[in-house]
XYZ file of C-alpha atoms in Angstrom:
686
model
C -144.714 -53.473 119.815
C -144.872 -54.074 123.552
C -146.660 -57.179 124.703
C -148.351 -58.210 127.904
C -145.764 -60.891 128.454
C -142.595 -58.965 127.778
C -142.410 -55.327 128.772
C -138.751 -54.741 129.668
C -137.949 -53.790 133.232
C -141.394 -54.641 134.651
C -142.573 -57.222 137.150
C -143.886 -60.425 135.614
C -147.545 -60.427 134.664
C -148.416 -62.951 137.363
C -147.868 -60.261 139.965
C -150.754 -58.315 138.481
C -153.305 -60.981 139.188
C -153.380 -60.460 142.925
C -155.779 -57.536 142.946
C -155.244 -53.885 143.617
C -152.946 -54.151 146.599
C -153.552 -53.704 150.324
C -156.816 -52.057 151.280
C -157.840 -49.995 154.260
C -159.912 -51.757 156.893
C -162.758 -49.301 156.524
C -163.265 -48.037 152.954
C -164.033 -44.343 152.623
C -165.441 -44.712 149.119
C -167.268 -47.301 147.022
C -163.988 -48.246 145.300
C -165.578 -48.764 141.907
C -162.442 -48.540 139.725
C -159.099 -49.806 141.046
C -155.774 -50.083 139.248
C -152.575 -52.012 139.585
C -149.994 -50.513 137.255
C -146.375 -51.165 136.390
C -144.570 -48.518 134.368
C -140.980 -47.930 133.281
C -139.537 -44.561 132.313
C -136.985 -44.741 129.509
C -135.270 -41.402 130.059
C -133.020 -41.289 126.961
C -135.993 -41.576 124.578
C -138.570 -40.079 126.984
C -141.115 -42.870 126.783
C -143.198 -44.901 129.192
C -143.927 -48.611 128.856
C -146.781 -49.790 131.026
C -148.951 -52.690 131.978
C -152.062 -52.378 134.113
C -154.961 -54.346 135.494
C -158.215 -52.480 135.982
C -160.764 -53.956 138.382
C -164.129 -52.350 137.723
C -167.487 -52.978 139.347
C -170.666 -51.961 137.586
C -172.363 -49.915 140.301
C -175.057 -48.691 137.928
C -178.510 -50.034 137.182
C -177.921 -51.026 133.553
C -175.490 -53.372 131.821
C -172.386 -51.981 130.093
C -171.653 -53.483 126.672
C -168.346 -51.656 126.285
C -165.695 -49.829 128.264
C -164.464 -46.310 127.461
C -161.020 -45.048 128.381
C -159.446 -41.610 128.400
C -156.144 -41.444 126.513
C -155.314 -37.912 127.602
C -151.831 -37.681 126.106
C -153.217 -38.063 122.591
C -154.467 -34.493 123.010
C -150.886 -33.464 122.151
C -150.393 -35.971 119.354
C -150.738 -33.253 116.706
C -152.234 -29.801 116.195
C -155.600 -31.156 114.978
C -156.793 -32.594 118.286
C -159.756 -30.947 119.989
C -157.529 -29.815 122.859
C -155.144 -28.018 120.499
C -157.962 -26.450 118.483
C -159.553 -25.079 121.639
C -156.250 -23.993 123.116
C -155.613 -21.785 120.098
C -158.975 -20.117 120.723
C -157.939 -19.548 124.321
C -154.664 -18.053 123.170
C -152.841 -20.251 125.660
C -150.913 -22.737 123.526
C -147.837 -23.561 125.575
C -145.246 -22.893 122.911
C -147.173 -21.681 119.857
C -145.033 -21.950 116.729
C -142.046 -23.162 118.767
C -143.340 -26.698 119.340
C -140.570 -29.066 118.288
C -140.874 -32.638 117.077
C -139.778 -34.008 120.451
C -142.385 -31.963 122.302
C -145.433 -33.841 121.011
C -146.781 -36.947 122.734
C -148.918 -39.983 122.140
C -150.285 -43.002 123.987
C -151.088 -46.330 122.346
C -152.788 -49.409 123.781
C -151.102 -52.427 122.248
C -153.099 -55.206 123.870
C -156.202 -55.595 126.010
C -157.808 -58.714 127.383
C -160.228 -59.862 130.040
C -158.898 -61.663 133.093
C -160.751 -64.235 135.168
C -162.655 -62.654 138.023
C -161.178 -62.891 141.466
C -162.823 -64.947 144.175
C -165.158 -62.784 146.180
C -165.107 -59.975 143.646
C -168.881 -59.851 143.514
C -169.349 -60.980 139.925
C -168.106 -63.149 137.130
C -167.846 -60.912 134.106
C -165.218 -62.358 131.798
C -165.063 -65.653 133.650
C -166.917 -67.310 130.781
C -164.194 -66.106 128.391
C -161.009 -65.704 130.422
C -158.254 -64.151 128.377
C -160.678 -62.840 125.738
C -158.756 -60.552 123.376
C -160.403 -57.135 123.327
C -157.911 -55.373 121.076
C -159.419 -56.238 117.646
C -162.601 -54.323 118.422
C -160.987 -51.214 119.872
C -161.745 -47.911 118.176
C -161.571 -44.178 118.831
C -164.608 -41.968 119.307
C -165.151 -38.219 119.550
C -168.508 -38.023 121.359
C -168.391 -34.270 121.970
C -167.507 -32.754 118.605
C -167.037 -35.584 116.104
C -163.436 -34.551 115.409
C -161.924 -37.479 113.446
C -158.403 -36.375 114.440
C -159.139 -36.600 118.167
C -157.968 -39.831 119.782
C -158.517 -39.061 123.460
C -161.422 -41.530 123.912
C -160.824 -45.244 123.322
C -163.841 -47.566 123.019
C -163.311 -51.219 124.017
C -166.270 -53.508 123.161
C -166.883 -56.501 125.441
C -167.743 -60.091 124.481
C -170.820 -59.763 126.675
C -172.269 -56.898 128.752
C -171.179 -56.418 132.337
C -174.362 -56.609 134.381
C -175.142 -54.398 137.392
C -173.199 -55.650 140.392
C -170.718 -57.635 138.303
C -166.981 -57.021 138.340
C -164.662 -57.098 135.345
C -160.864 -57.208 135.258
C -159.128 -55.871 132.175
C -155.404 -56.112 131.514
C -153.735 -53.689 129.115
C -150.267 -53.111 127.737
C -149.533 -49.633 126.478
C -146.758 -47.251 125.501
C -146.555 -43.471 125.648
C -144.287 -40.663 124.530
C -143.805 -38.104 127.325
C -144.626 -34.573 126.103
C -142.574 -31.440 126.631
C -144.976 -29.996 129.139
C -148.542 -29.455 128.003
C -151.309 -28.829 130.552
C -148.800 -29.163 133.403
C -147.657 -32.651 132.527
C -144.440 -33.671 130.810
C -140.671 -33.167 131.006
C -138.108 -30.407 131.251
C -134.564 -31.752 131.004
C -134.340 -34.505 133.603
C -137.441 -33.280 135.461
C -140.620 -35.305 134.872
C -144.125 -34.598 136.077
C -146.517 -37.294 134.892
C -150.274 -36.756 135.294
C -153.160 -38.564 133.577
C -150.576 -40.773 131.986
C -152.274 -44.178 131.641
C -155.505 -45.450 130.026
C -158.144 -44.168 132.458
C -161.671 -45.554 132.596
C -164.595 -43.154 132.327
C -167.550 -43.123 134.723
C -170.575 -45.351 134.067
C -173.668 -43.429 135.147
C -177.274 -43.123 134.053
C -176.860 -45.987 131.593
C -174.014 -44.388 129.621
C -170.298 -43.710 129.790
C -169.367 -40.249 130.966
C -166.107 -40.127 129.052
C -165.563 -36.780 127.367
C -162.814 -35.904 124.958
C -159.972 -33.927 126.482
C -160.847 -30.219 126.258
C -158.344 -27.435 126.838
C -160.479 -25.619 129.425
C -161.596 -28.643 131.445
C -159.993 -31.192 133.700
C -161.020 -34.658 134.826
C -163.619 -37.068 136.192
C -163.253 -40.652 137.405
C -164.394 -43.089 140.069
C -162.717 -43.703 143.409
C -160.711 -46.843 143.945
C -157.433 -48.344 145.154
C -154.200 -47.629 143.276
C -151.126 -49.843 143.495
C -148.446 -48.431 141.190
C -144.848 -49.519 140.612
C -142.607 -47.015 138.814
C -139.162 -47.920 137.478
C -136.814 -44.952 137.035
C -133.052 -44.360 136.730
C -131.133 -45.282 139.854
C -130.653 -42.414 142.290
C -133.614 -40.379 141.056
C -136.118 -39.130 143.632
C -139.711 -40.257 143.131
C -142.795 -38.558 144.537
C -146.274 -39.902 143.938
C -149.829 -40.159 145.101
C -150.037 -42.350 148.206
C -147.254 -43.796 150.347
C -144.181 -45.686 149.235
C -144.428 -49.320 150.355
C -141.502 -50.845 148.457
C -138.210 -49.776 146.873
C -135.779 -52.176 145.215
C -133.479 -52.638 142.266
C -135.427 -53.470 139.120
C -132.415 -53.888 136.826
C -128.838 -52.624 136.805
C -129.012 -48.838 136.978
C -132.777 -48.786 137.651
C -134.887 -48.625 140.807
C -138.509 -49.648 141.309
C -140.670 -47.492 143.602
C -144.060 -48.872 144.599
C -146.781 -46.584 145.986
C -150.248 -47.534 147.249
C -153.251 -45.393 148.084
C -156.877 -46.222 148.804
C -159.985 -44.144 148.095
C -158.664 -41.815 145.414
C -159.690 -41.118 141.820
C -156.331 -40.408 140.120
C -152.650 -41.185 140.456
C -149.803 -38.790 139.619
C -146.049 -39.048 139.988
C -142.865 -37.116 139.474
C -139.195 -37.964 139.300
C -135.935 -36.063 139.054
C -132.366 -36.454 140.312
C -132.365 -32.862 141.586
C -135.127 -32.775 144.206
C -134.419 -31.946 147.827
C -136.593 -34.312 149.865
C -137.800 -32.434 152.972
C -140.252 -33.512 155.677
C -142.536 -31.826 158.212
C -145.716 -32.665 160.076
C -149.078 -30.985 160.453
C -150.479 -31.176 163.973
C -153.512 -29.109 164.923
C -155.929 -29.539 167.777
C -159.054 -31.407 166.769
C -157.686 -32.531 163.390
C -155.813 -35.710 162.410
C -152.036 -35.340 161.892
C -150.631 -35.228 158.378
C -147.078 -36.134 157.322
C -145.846 -33.506 154.876
C -143.247 -34.139 152.192
C -141.777 -31.300 150.115
C -139.883 -32.078 146.914
C -138.027 -28.809 146.421
C -135.693 -27.422 143.791
C -132.288 -26.821 145.451
C -132.241 -23.128 144.536
C -135.459 -22.618 146.532
C -134.238 -24.068 149.829
C -134.721 -20.751 151.648
C -138.465 -20.960 150.857
C -139.063 -24.422 152.301
C -140.705 -23.191 155.507
C -143.020 -20.947 153.511
C -144.351 -23.927 151.542
C -144.943 -25.897 154.726
C -146.558 -22.941 156.503
C -149.047 -22.272 153.697
C -149.911 -25.970 153.408
C -150.593 -26.168 157.135
C -152.768 -23.042 156.926
C -154.925 -24.709 154.283
C -155.206 -28.018 156.157
C -156.141 -26.217 159.388
C -158.773 -23.836 158.038
C -160.335 -26.140 155.451
C -160.314 -28.931 158.017
C -162.142 -26.850 160.621
C -164.514 -25.145 158.199
C -165.495 -28.121 156.046
C -164.121 -31.425 157.343
C -160.782 -33.093 158.149
C -158.220 -34.258 155.609
C -158.354 -38.065 155.872
C -155.238 -39.495 154.202
C -152.508 -38.812 156.758
C -149.899 -37.690 154.231
C -149.503 -35.013 151.567
C -146.731 -34.268 149.053
C -145.859 -30.757 147.842
C -143.948 -30.578 144.558
C -141.859 -27.587 143.470
C -141.454 -27.998 139.684
C -138.234 -27.268 137.853
C -137.753 -23.805 136.377
C -139.608 -23.453 133.082
C -141.304 -26.832 133.463
C -144.816 -25.400 133.207
C -146.100 -27.898 135.752
C -146.856 -25.561 138.666
C -150.194 -24.865 140.279
C -152.061 -28.140 139.830
C -153.842 -30.575 142.122
C -153.894 -34.361 142.360
C -154.905 -36.762 145.159
C -152.476 -36.505 148.107
C -150.043 -34.521 145.911
C -149.976 -31.070 144.360
C -147.596 -28.734 142.595
C -146.832 -25.275 143.913
C -144.431 -22.937 142.103
C -141.953 -20.227 142.988
C -138.835 -18.336 141.824
C -135.369 -17.636 143.171
C -136.284 -13.966 143.646
C -139.539 -14.233 145.550
C -139.422 -12.162 148.772
C -142.055 -12.791 151.407
C -145.042 -10.468 151.337
C -145.954 -10.513 147.652
C -148.307 -13.489 147.982
C -146.239 -16.151 146.235
C -145.736 -19.064 146.743
C -148.241 -18.805 149.605
C -151.354 -18.224 147.499
C -150.788 -21.026 144.990
C -149.796 -23.403 147.801
C -152.995 -22.716 149.738
C -155.076 -23.087 146.588
C -153.611 -26.404 145.487
C -153.584 -27.818 149.013
C -157.221 -26.751 149.236
C -158.013 -28.849 146.184
C -157.409 -31.906 148.331
C -160.881 -31.055 149.672
C -162.709 -29.544 146.680
C -161.797 -32.081 143.986
C -159.922 -34.699 145.993
C -162.514 -35.589 148.624
C -165.622 -34.109 146.973
C -165.129 -35.593 143.514
C -167.267 -33.565 141.119
C -167.268 -33.927 137.348
C -164.733 -31.325 136.216
C -165.661 -31.766 132.556
C -169.212 -30.615 133.236
C -169.279 -28.726 136.547
C -165.763 -27.474 137.192
C -167.119 -24.556 139.223
C -167.933 -26.942 142.085
C -164.266 -27.510 142.843
C -162.531 -24.524 141.257
C -165.032 -21.906 142.357
C -165.491 -23.204 145.885
C -161.750 -23.557 146.238
C -160.965 -20.094 144.854
C -163.320 -18.558 147.391
C -161.855 -20.679 150.197
C -158.292 -19.798 149.163
C -159.011 -16.086 149.395
C -160.544 -16.454 152.820
C -157.570 -18.416 154.188
C -155.030 -16.046 152.670
C -156.761 -12.983 154.111
C -156.941 -14.550 157.575
C -153.365 -15.835 157.658
C -151.381 -13.308 155.618
C -153.559 -10.214 155.153
C -152.865 -7.761 152.352
C -149.938 -8.508 150.119
C -147.293 -5.976 149.202
C -147.499 -4.657 145.666
C -144.622 -6.018 143.584
C -143.277 -5.929 140.071
C -140.731 -8.034 138.212
C -137.801 -6.637 136.257
C -134.955 -7.801 133.992
C -136.861 -10.190 131.768
C -134.667 -12.025 129.239
C -135.204 -11.222 125.536
C -138.379 -12.783 124.205
C -139.887 -13.210 127.689
C -142.882 -11.225 128.912
C -141.834 -8.131 130.859
C -143.877 -9.303 133.856
C -141.813 -12.494 133.978
C -138.471 -10.956 134.893
C -136.228 -12.794 137.318
C -135.948 -9.945 139.862
C -139.008 -9.149 142.002
C -139.136 -5.819 143.809
C -141.569 -5.066 146.634
C -143.130 -1.609 146.897
C -143.602 -1.869 150.638
C -145.637 1.328 150.996
C -148.293 0.068 148.592
C -150.597 -2.715 149.725
C -152.446 -4.842 147.213
C -155.298 -6.927 148.613
C -155.434 -10.589 147.636
C -159.124 -10.715 148.565
C -161.604 -12.342 146.203
C -163.082 -9.024 144.931
C -159.687 -7.499 144.244
C -158.342 -10.613 142.561
C -161.371 -11.820 140.630
C -163.740 -8.973 139.710
C -161.798 -7.765 136.674
C -161.573 -11.300 135.334
C -165.303 -11.772 135.730
C -166.091 -8.422 134.063
C -164.524 -9.436 130.771
C -166.650 -12.614 130.515
C -169.762 -11.757 132.528
C -172.179 -12.659 129.725
C -169.956 -15.058 127.756
C -171.674 -18.182 129.095
C -174.419 -19.221 131.477
C -172.697 -20.970 134.369
C -175.140 -23.899 134.325
C -173.809 -24.801 130.865
C -171.535 -27.873 130.995
C -167.997 -26.579 131.407
C -166.655 -28.291 128.299
C -169.156 -26.279 126.246
C -167.936 -22.917 127.569
C -166.207 -20.619 125.121
C -162.598 -21.667 125.776
C -161.302 -18.144 126.348
C -163.900 -17.350 129.045
C -164.154 -20.694 130.839
C -161.728 -19.758 133.598
C -163.404 -16.416 134.292
C -166.788 -18.077 134.832
C -165.568 -21.199 136.610
C -163.155 -19.594 139.057
C -163.958 -15.910 139.336
C -167.728 -15.697 138.996
C -168.302 -18.570 141.424
C -165.950 -17.091 144.015
C -167.708 -13.726 143.706
C -171.202 -15.097 144.201
C -169.991 -17.188 147.132
C -168.589 -14.069 148.784
C -171.861 -12.306 148.047
C -173.665 -15.126 149.859
C -171.273 -14.782 152.792
C -171.981 -11.064 153.136
C -175.708 -11.496 152.537
C -176.457 -14.573 154.679
C -173.480 -14.312 157.036
C -170.363 -16.449 157.352
C -172.010 -18.861 159.781
C -174.712 -19.710 157.236
C -172.315 -20.087 154.322
C -169.944 -22.181 156.404
C -172.863 -24.505 157.230
C -173.727 -24.733 153.531
C -170.173 -25.696 152.588
C -169.559 -28.068 155.486
C -172.913 -29.811 154.964
C -172.194 -30.178 151.258
C -168.715 -31.502 152.039
C -169.899 -34.062 154.579
C -172.822 -35.235 152.446
C -170.818 -35.679 149.252
C -167.331 -36.711 150.372
C -166.003 -39.541 148.177
C -168.994 -39.185 145.868
C -169.866 -37.350 142.654
C -172.127 -34.356 143.369
C -173.701 -32.203 140.682
C -175.075 -28.649 140.690
C -178.489 -29.620 142.053
C -176.839 -31.302 145.015
C -175.051 -28.092 145.973
C -178.134 -25.948 145.350
C -180.265 -28.287 147.476
C -177.910 -27.802 150.432
C -177.814 -24.035 149.874
C -181.611 -23.952 149.870
C -181.807 -26.199 152.932
C -179.489 -23.985 154.980
C -179.966 -20.562 153.397
C -183.710 -20.711 152.852
C -185.859 -20.355 149.725
C -184.727 -16.759 149.192
C -181.516 -18.072 147.651
C -183.428 -19.522 144.681
C -183.981 -16.186 142.871
C -180.311 -15.413 143.389
C -179.177 -18.674 141.766
C -181.741 -18.236 138.995
C -179.789 -15.145 138.015
C -176.149 -16.024 138.714
C -176.173 -19.723 137.830
C -179.084 -20.466 135.501
C -178.763 -17.127 133.686
C -176.053 -14.603 132.918
C -177.640 -11.606 134.636
C -175.220 -8.814 135.460
C -175.505 -6.515 138.465
C -174.848 -2.796 138.611
C -176.475 -0.446 141.123
C -175.682 3.259 140.954
C -176.409 6.573 142.632
C -177.708 8.569 139.687
C -178.244 11.941 141.351
C -178.202 13.678 144.733
C -179.669 17.023 145.822
C -180.178 18.968 149.056
C -182.158 22.233 149.223
C -184.256 24.134 151.749
C -187.287 22.135 152.762
C -189.513 25.250 152.871
C -189.743 25.128 149.103
C -189.984 27.742 146.308
C -193.083 28.812 144.325
C -196.771 29.523 145.090
C -198.145 28.181 148.360
C -201.559 28.493 150.036
C -205.049 29.008 148.588
C -207.223 32.057 147.824
C -206.265 35.102 149.842
C -203.571 33.087 151.552
C -201.859 32.209 148.284
C -198.440 33.804 148.129
C -195.181 33.401 146.240
C -192.338 32.143 148.358
C -188.798 32.656 147.047
C -186.059 30.173 147.784
C -184.889 31.055 151.260
C -181.253 31.857 151.932
C -179.160 29.193 153.607
C -178.594 31.274 156.733
C -182.268 31.291 157.618
C -182.933 27.629 156.918
C -183.062 24.954 159.572
C -184.371 22.026 157.517
C -183.124 20.677 154.189
C -184.848 18.313 151.812
C -182.528 15.657 150.382
C -183.472 13.699 147.257
C -181.391 10.753 146.083
C -182.118 8.754 142.926
C -180.814 5.166 142.974
C -180.795 3.221 139.708
C -180.513 -0.427 138.722
C -178.312 -0.364 135.639
C -177.859 -4.120 135.215
C -180.368 -6.896 134.611
C -179.716 -8.570 137.950
C -181.958 -7.888 140.956
C -180.625 -7.939 144.501
C -181.731 -6.286 147.769
C -179.408 -3.378 148.538
C -178.962 -0.803 151.252
C -178.461 2.919 150.620
C -176.374 4.962 153.039
C -176.971 8.718 153.315
C -174.312 10.713 155.156
C -175.094 14.301 156.169
C -172.799 17.238 156.837
C -173.546 17.174 160.572
C -172.258 13.601 160.791
C -175.685 11.971 161.006
C -176.349 8.900 158.838
C -179.474 7.218 157.501
C -179.668 3.711 156.051
C -182.537 2.811 153.719
C -183.307 -0.664 152.378
C -184.376 -1.139 148.761
C -185.446 -4.441 147.194
C -183.770 -3.291 143.991
C -186.455 -4.592 141.642
C -187.500 -1.395 139.875
C -185.201 0.377 137.497
C -184.946 3.324 139.883
C -186.224 4.690 143.152
C -186.314 8.108 144.826
C -185.280 8.406 148.465
C -186.326 11.560 150.332
C -185.097 12.768 153.719
C -185.732 16.082 155.508
C -183.066 16.869 158.061
C -181.358 19.905 159.610
C -178.230 19.422 157.476
C -177.394 18.982 153.827
C -176.341 15.671 152.366
C -172.608 15.088 152.125
C -172.712 11.889 150.040
C -174.803 8.794 149.281
C -173.666 5.190 148.729
C -175.620 2.221 147.442
C -174.459 -1.098 148.936
C -171.990 0.604 151.294
C -170.798 -2.689 152.825
C -170.208 -4.209 149.381
C -172.520 -7.137 150.010
C -173.123 -7.534 146.276
C -169.585 -8.409 145.234
C -170.887 -9.161 141.721
C -171.582 -5.451 141.081
C -169.649 -4.819 137.865
C -169.073 -1.094 138.327
C -168.439 -0.046 141.886
C -167.266 3.412 140.781
C -170.880 4.555 140.318
C -172.069 3.307 143.715
C -171.488 6.644 145.427
C -171.927 10.327 144.723
C -171.069 13.489 146.671
C -173.315 16.500 146.817
C -170.341 18.792 146.218
C -167.734 17.149 144.034
C -164.115 17.379 145.074
C -162.516 17.321 141.654
C -158.952 17.531 142.921
C -159.227 14.783 145.522
C -158.583 11.794 143.196
C -155.706 13.601 141.496
C -153.985 14.336 144.793
C -154.566 10.787 146.027
C -153.176 9.083 142.934
C -150.330 11.546 142.482
C -149.139 10.745 146.000
C -149.380 7.017 145.320
C -147.484 7.259 142.031
C -144.763 9.290 143.700
C -144.311 6.478 146.237
C -144.108 3.902 143.440
C -141.633 6.041 141.497
C -139.474 6.526 144.588
C -139.321 2.804 145.277
C -138.634 2.048 141.621
C -135.687 4.465 141.551
C -134.365 2.948 144.766
C -134.612 -0.515 143.221
C -132.655 0.501 140.124
C -130.200 2.350 142.330
C -129.101 -0.891 143.933
C -127.778 -2.075 140.549
C -126.172 1.234 139.559
């Protein structure tokens, strides 16, 4: 068992008593939970040995009689944890039946004790019992589902409650087995990516600990603070981490200590490998603060280095101008090792991208994932919502923002397909990627997200806490639905209004913990009260939208049948087209879904004239009538696609005279182009 006094390869415990390291002159956050951590990676046995001091201030209004810590890596301790149970429902277990004994992980806290409070810390919690041993009372809890096999929440009772305004310092010694990558954390050969790797305090709010079990479809929530972390790794290995490196020295023969410090963040992540290429660049844009960029790249991807930097700069520039500037001055981009399963994830001042050897420019990768994860520095990093309960605030806002940046910077992507997948690997995961340059495939939010939303449109009400979502549909609601209703707001209210909503929300809640009502209050403030019925349907309910043109008709306006009275009454046959000068057009528009939204109907006539009619869309159907000197050619409801949430856009239009062969000709031509390019691709290997 490791002890507080004797973890091999670590700095002596006295060094931990000096606080959380250097602090910025002007704090950006309240700095409620700060950590000083020392950790050693034992590569041959793939374990971590750590010691940490947590400095926590009770910023609430009630006393806390216990502390609650996340032990995330216990989610992969065995197949009975809540994370594993839910992941099987999602159908996303990383290795299914192929999980080997060395793939599982665990984390154990060996010792925990109170430390005397520091001078000027603002309180004296623990000072009456310095060195009080907290370990005997520790226990596990499963507050969400009562699963006795789940050990992802550790409860640590205190000798006396920590009163509001008081500060407590808790020292812990712990050990952990590094997993073979689950949830984008773990190892692959001599590549390590280590996220959520230490005992992490929950958030004390509203008189209780917000400390959920680890769920497969949710991420994280913690307070901002200062992190001072020393990592000991094999000599010669490259280390990348949250923050800036402030010290590097020999820890023991064959081992090097890397110390990183960062203020005003709510998590700390690191990576190490002997194979990284360590590349540097700098973001400089007018009106925004400069950012030093560091790219830890796999050697086989060297030709894609500039693409990673370019996409990162695009995100920093557009997010910075739209919402608010990136404040940290540095950012690390990590390219995970092949097969590591660690790509596409965000952490403070560091994120993982992901690419392949065969990845020609134009297909959208790695540009799209790089923009998205860099964008999370804003929606998640700076605006720190509770991802267990309201993951849509960061994931949805960021998915929408990603699409907007990608469209502006890169435009449509070229349709591509992968070939030559090894046996047992999905056909879409082949190593060779071929571009069909004559076929463009939009990366826009509707094109990318509508199908995903369709399959889960009524699976959950979005206002439901995220951890309660059905695991298989959580992503569709969190990412796709939110991005779609944000784009609907953009097209309904205008970009200027939506940009004000997002920038106001960003400025008001940076380095804080906003909830749904905080976002809705800003949307109402900027967008007006008319947004309330919209959110009642898309957020507080699972209403689906589908407007359709049910029927169209154009016929002579003179009419057919009996007209006139008495002696003037006469039968009028339907006049021939040659003698008619006016046609009556009747269009029936129907609301097929439960959702209600104001829509426009476009009528296009054979003489080129157009008419636009507004409909509030409340009734189940409406009849639109026009009398004009030409027949109708076609009618479209929502012609500008304002309502991006419309589930079936194929029924939004109807022609008076159908052109049955038109779709066949169109798609036949497209398939011929695809077939031609495919044959050319195979021809290169013949």
